[in-house]
Amino acid sequence: MIFENRFKGRRAVVTGGASGIGAAIADRLTAEGAEVTIWDLAPGGRQIDVTDHSAVAEAMAEDAPDILICSAGITGPNVTTWDYPVEDWLKVYNLNVHGLFYCNRAAAPLMAAKGHGRIINMASVAGKEGNPNAPAYSSSKAAVIGLTKSLGKELATAGVTVNCVAPAAVATAIFDQMTEDHIAFMKSKIPMNRFGTVNEIAAMVCWLASDEASFTTGCCFDASGGRATY
């Protein structure tokens, strides 16, 4: 269900918004009246490298979003912790944690100065449970949850809410980064016995971005088909 003009007059930035979950979120925000800017190195967005903190700070000041969705991320290879390549570990953390931190850090004071804002970070059920053979991805998403809770408390009286969404596996192109065995493992853990859809995640994110979620901050919302246990 699309809520017409729910975000009329609001400006949104969606990182990683050129594909997958980010694209679905950007499309829904647009359909509900927001002025959306996509930050993505892939074609279709503003070419912002979120791992460059100076570029992020400059672009955030220019775009001045009322809503920030941090959806950019990578999985890294599926190998055991002791065999995990250091260079891949650093790549995952540089985007999933550092890039997200740079975006949150740049947006928070701008939103606080206006007395209104919504920050929604994309976490994962892997950040709660820790998937085997995905140590960098799992731990990076745990970091996202922790950062979200900290920032949410810091901004609690500023009119700015900060929340994250923790999906179970959602069928997107990110599966191309995973082995078939790992994909099968993730599906086997979901009681609904199916993967989530990008539209289901977008619906939850857009509720968190709306005025209806004004008393909700520092929280992690599951979209896991029954997988999450806490």
GROMACS .gro file of C-alpha atoms in nm:
model
  230
    1MET     CA    1   0.000   0.000   0.000
    2ILE     CA    2   0.139   0.338  -0.105
    3PHE     CA    3   0.057   0.635   0.121
    4GLU     CA    4   0.016   0.932  -0.110
    5ASN     CA    5   0.222   1.236  -0.015
    6ARG     CA    6   0.331   1.088   0.318
    7PHE     CA    7   0.676   1.238   0.260
    8LYS     CA    8   0.574   1.552   0.074
    9GLY     CA    9   0.830   1.826   0.140
   10ARG     CA   10   1.086   1.580   0.278
   11ARG     CA   11   1.431   1.527   0.128
   12ALA     CA   12   1.586   1.181   0.149
   13VAL     CA   13   1.927   1.032   0.079
   14VAL     CA   14   1.951   0.657   0.016
   15THR     CA   15   2.301   0.508   0.007
   16GLY     CA   16   2.332   0.199  -0.210
   17GLY     CA   17   2.006   0.303  -0.369
   18ALA     CA   18   2.082   0.202  -0.727
   19SER     CA   19   1.985  -0.162  -0.675
   20GLY     CA   20   1.834  -0.418  -0.440
   21ILE     CA   21   1.678  -0.311  -0.110
   22GLY     CA   22   1.807   0.044  -0.146
   23ALA     CA   23   1.639   0.086  -0.485
   24ALA     CA   24   1.307  -0.043  -0.351
   25ILE     CA   25   1.327   0.203  -0.061
   26ALA     CA   26   1.414   0.492  -0.293
   27ASP     CA   27   1.125   0.403  -0.524
   28ARG     CA   28   0.873   0.390  -0.240
   29LEU     CA   29   0.993   0.714  -0.083
   30THR     CA   30   0.959   0.881  -0.424
   31ALA     CA   31   0.613   0.735  -0.477
   32GLU     CA   32   0.509   0.873  -0.138
   33GLY     CA   33   0.622   1.226  -0.222
   34ALA     CA   34   0.984   1.252  -0.105
   35GLU     CA   35   1.259   1.420  -0.303
   36VAL     CA   36   1.512   1.135  -0.316
   37THR     CA   37   1.882   1.145  -0.393
   38ILE     CA   38   2.058   0.813  -0.444
   39TRP     CA   39   2.420   0.784  -0.340
   40ASP     CA   40   2.582   0.497  -0.525
   41LEU     CA   41   2.898   0.438  -0.724
   42ALA     CA   42   2.691   0.230  -0.966
   43PRO     CA   43   2.508   0.405  -1.252
   44GLY     CA   44   2.182   0.569  -1.149
   45GLY     CA   45   2.294   0.764  -0.847
   46ARG     CA   46   2.504   1.053  -0.730
   47GLN     CA   47   2.861   0.927  -0.738
   48ILE     CA   48   2.945   0.950  -0.367
   49ASP     CA   49   3.201   0.714  -0.214
   50VAL     CA   50   3.068   0.673   0.138
   51THR     CA   51   3.404   0.538   0.255
   52ASP     CA   52   3.550   0.888   0.197
   53HIS     CA   53   3.449   1.083   0.507
   54SER     CA   54   3.534   1.422   0.353
   55ALA     CA   55   3.320   1.354   0.047
   56VAL     CA   56   3.035   1.234   0.269
   57ALA     CA   57   3.045   1.546   0.487
   58GLU     CA   58   3.045   1.775   0.184
   59ALA     CA   59   2.763   1.591   0.007
   60MET     CA   60   2.551   1.566   0.323
   61ALA     CA   61   2.572   1.942   0.373
   62GLU     CA   62   2.466   1.996   0.012
   63ASP     CA   63   2.176   1.748   0.009
   64ALA     CA   64   2.060   1.830   0.365
   65PRO     CA   65   1.829   1.529   0.399
   66ASP     CA   66   1.539   1.501   0.639
   67ILE     CA   67   1.564   1.124   0.595
   68LEU     CA   68   1.883   0.921   0.566
   69ILE     CA   69   1.872   0.554   0.468
   70CYS     CA   70   2.207   0.375   0.489
   71SER     CA   71   2.169   0.068   0.270
   72ALA     CA   72   2.510   0.041   0.102
   73GLY     CA   73   2.690  -0.279   0.195
   74ILE     CA   74   2.873  -0.593   0.083
   75THR     CA   75   2.886  -0.948   0.217
   76GLY     CA   76   3.248  -1.046   0.162
   77PRO     CA   77   3.352  -1.407   0.091
   78ASN     CA   78   3.205  -1.712   0.264
   79VAL     CA   79   3.501  -1.868   0.445
   80THR     CA   80   3.591  -1.951   0.803
   81THR     CA   81   3.727  -1.686   1.034
   82TRP     CA   82   4.076  -1.836   1.039
   83ASP     CA   83   4.094  -1.841   0.659
   84TYR     CA   84   3.932  -1.501   0.608
   85PRO     CA   85   4.153  -1.277   0.391
   86VAL     CA   86   4.253  -0.963   0.576
   87GLU     CA   87   4.201  -0.746   0.269
   88ASP     CA   88   3.840  -0.868   0.237
   89TRP     CA   89   3.779  -0.812   0.608
   90LEU     CA   90   3.891  -0.451   0.569
   91LYS     CA   91   3.675  -0.398   0.259
   92VAL     CA   92   3.363  -0.520   0.440
   93TYR     CA   93   3.426  -0.304   0.744
   94ASN     CA   94   3.522  -0.001   0.537
   95LEU     CA   95   3.181   0.004   0.367
   96ASN     CA   96   2.944  -0.164   0.613
   97VAL     CA   97   3.072   0.009   0.927
   98HIS     CA   98   3.299   0.303   0.848
   99GLY     CA   99   3.093   0.428   0.552
  100LEU     CA  100   2.772   0.404   0.751
  101PHE     CA  101   2.936   0.581   1.047
  102TYR     CA  102   3.054   0.865   0.822
  103CYS     CA  103   2.699   0.912   0.690
  104ASN     CA  104   2.538   0.901   1.037
  105ARG     CA  105   2.806   1.133   1.175
  106ALA     CA  106   2.753   1.391   0.901
  107ALA     CA  107   2.372   1.381   0.908
  108ALA     CA  108   2.314   1.389   1.284
  109PRO     CA  109   2.409   1.752   1.361
  110LEU     CA  110   2.234   1.881   1.049
  111MET     CA  111   1.909   1.710   1.146
  112ALA     CA  112   1.942   1.811   1.511
  113ALA     CA  113   1.981   2.175   1.407
  114LYS     CA  114   1.648   2.151   1.222
  115GLY     CA  115   1.481   1.972   1.512
  116HIS     CA  116   1.363   1.686   1.293
  117GLY     CA  117   1.514   1.388   1.115
  118ARG     CA  118   1.501   1.017   1.050
  119ILE     CA  119   1.806   0.790   1.020
  120ILE     CA  120   1.749   0.425   0.928
  121ASN     CA  121   2.046   0.191   0.903
  122MET     CA  122   2.042  -0.146   0.731
  123ALA     CA  123   2.159  -0.419   0.966
  124SER     CA  124   2.096  -0.794   0.935
  125VAL     CA  125   1.979  -1.088   1.140
  126ALA     CA  126   2.338  -1.210   1.090
  127GLY     CA  127   2.441  -0.926   1.320
  128LYS     CA  128   2.233  -1.084   1.597
  129GLU     CA  129   2.304  -1.452   1.541
  130GLY     CA  130   2.640  -1.465   1.363
  131ASN     CA  131   2.631  -1.671   1.045
  132PRO     CA  132   2.906  -1.930   1.010
  133ASN     CA  133   3.149  -1.860   0.728
  134ALA     CA  134   3.046  -1.493   0.727
  135PRO     CA  135   3.248  -1.344   1.015
  136ALA     CA  136   3.310  -1.001   0.861
  137TYR     CA  137   2.952  -0.952   0.747
  138SER     CA  138   2.802  -1.079   1.073
  139SER     CA  139   3.024  -0.873   1.298
  140SER     CA  140   2.992  -0.562   1.081
  141LYS     CA  141   2.614  -0.578   1.109
  142ALA     CA  142   2.641  -0.624   1.484
  143ALA     CA  143   2.840  -0.301   1.484
  144VAL     CA  144   2.560  -0.130   1.290
  145ILE     CA  145   2.310  -0.233   1.557
  146GLY     CA  146   2.533  -0.102   1.835
  147LEU     CA  147   2.597   0.229   1.660
  148THR     CA  148   2.225   0.274   1.594
  149LYS     CA  149   2.140   0.225   1.962
  150SER     CA  150   2.411   0.469   2.074
  151LEU     CA  151   2.317   0.743   1.827
  152GLY     CA  152   1.947   0.697   1.894
  153LYS     CA  153   2.002   0.771   2.263
  154GLU     CA  154   2.229   1.067   2.185
  155LEU     CA  155   1.962   1.229   1.966
  156ALA     CA  156   1.660   1.125   2.171
  157THR     CA  157   1.565   1.480   2.270
  158ALA     CA  158   1.662   1.642   1.940
  159GLY     CA  159   1.358   1.541   1.734
  160VAL     CA  160   1.574   1.295   1.539
  161THR     CA  161   1.509   0.921   1.553
  162VAL     CA  162   1.767   0.656   1.467
  163ASN     CA  163   1.666   0.296   1.403
  164CYS     CA  164   1.785  -0.004   1.207
  165VAL     CA  165   1.623  -0.293   1.025
  166ALA     CA  166   1.760  -0.647   1.049
  167PRO     CA  167   1.635  -0.857   0.758
  168ALA     CA  168   1.692  -1.224   0.714
  169ALA     CA  169   1.803  -1.313   0.362
  170VAL     CA  170   1.634  -1.111   0.089
  171ALA     CA  171   1.658  -1.225  -0.270
  172THR     CA  172   1.868  -0.958  -0.442
  173ALA     CA  173   2.183  -0.937  -0.652
  174ILE     CA  174   2.383  -0.954  -0.328
  175PHE     CA  175   2.332  -1.332  -0.353
  176ASP     CA  176   2.586  -1.318  -0.636
  177GLN     CA  177   2.851  -1.257  -0.368
  178MET     CA  178   2.759  -1.578  -0.179
  179THR     CA  179   2.805  -1.949  -0.233
  180GLU     CA  180   2.504  -2.170  -0.311
  181ASP     CA  181   2.566  -2.359   0.013
  182HIS     CA  182   2.552  -2.038   0.214
  183ILE     CA  183   2.230  -1.928   0.041
  184ALA     CA  184   2.072  -2.265   0.117
  185PHE     CA  185   2.186  -2.240   0.480
  186MET     CA  186   2.022  -1.900   0.519
  187LYS     CA  187   1.691  -2.020   0.374
  188SER     CA  188   1.693  -2.325   0.601
  189LYS     CA  189   1.702  -2.096   0.905
  190ILE     CA  190   1.385  -1.904   0.808
  191PRO     CA  191   1.067  -2.059   0.955
  192MET     CA  192   0.854  -1.913   0.674
  193ASN     CA  193   1.075  -2.117   0.436
  194ARG     CA  194   1.118  -1.832   0.191
  195PHE     CA  195   1.337  -1.530   0.137
  196GLY     CA  196   1.210  -1.181   0.207
  197THR     CA  197   1.127  -0.936  -0.069
  198VAL     CA  198   1.270  -0.591  -0.119
  199ASN     CA  199   0.921  -0.442  -0.099
  200GLU     CA  200   0.864  -0.594   0.244
  201ILE     CA  201   1.182  -0.431   0.373
  202ALA     CA  202   1.096  -0.100   0.207
  203ALA     CA  203   0.757  -0.096   0.380
  204MET     CA  204   0.917  -0.126   0.724
  205VAL     CA  205   1.184   0.132   0.646
  206CYS     CA  206   0.928   0.383   0.522
  207TRP     CA  207   0.721   0.346   0.838
  208LEU     CA  208   1.033   0.422   1.043
  209ALA     CA  209   1.098   0.724   0.820
  210SER     CA  210   0.745   0.857   0.873
  211ASP     CA  211   0.595   1.078   1.142
  212GLU     CA  212   0.404   0.775   1.272
  213ALA     CA  213   0.726   0.639   1.423
  214SER     CA  214   0.793   0.951   1.629
  215PHE     CA  215   0.825   0.766   1.963
  216THR     CA  216   1.057   0.496   1.830
  217THR     CA  217   1.434   0.535   1.842
  218GLY     CA  218   1.747   0.335   1.914
  219CYS     CA  219   1.572   0.014   1.810
  220CYS     CA  220   1.644  -0.279   1.580
  221PHE     CA  221   1.342  -0.407   1.388
  222ASP     CA  222   1.344  -0.765   1.263
  223ALA     CA  223   1.218  -0.863   0.920
  224SER     CA  224   1.325  -1.224   0.938
  225GLY     CA  225   1.032  -1.451   0.855
  226GLY     CA  226   1.039  -1.578   1.212
  227ARG     CA  227   1.413  -1.644   1.229
  228ALA     CA  228   1.513  -1.383   1.490
  229THR     CA  229   1.491  -1.505   1.848
  230TYR     CA  230   1.567  -1.178   2.031
   0.00000   0.00000   0.00000
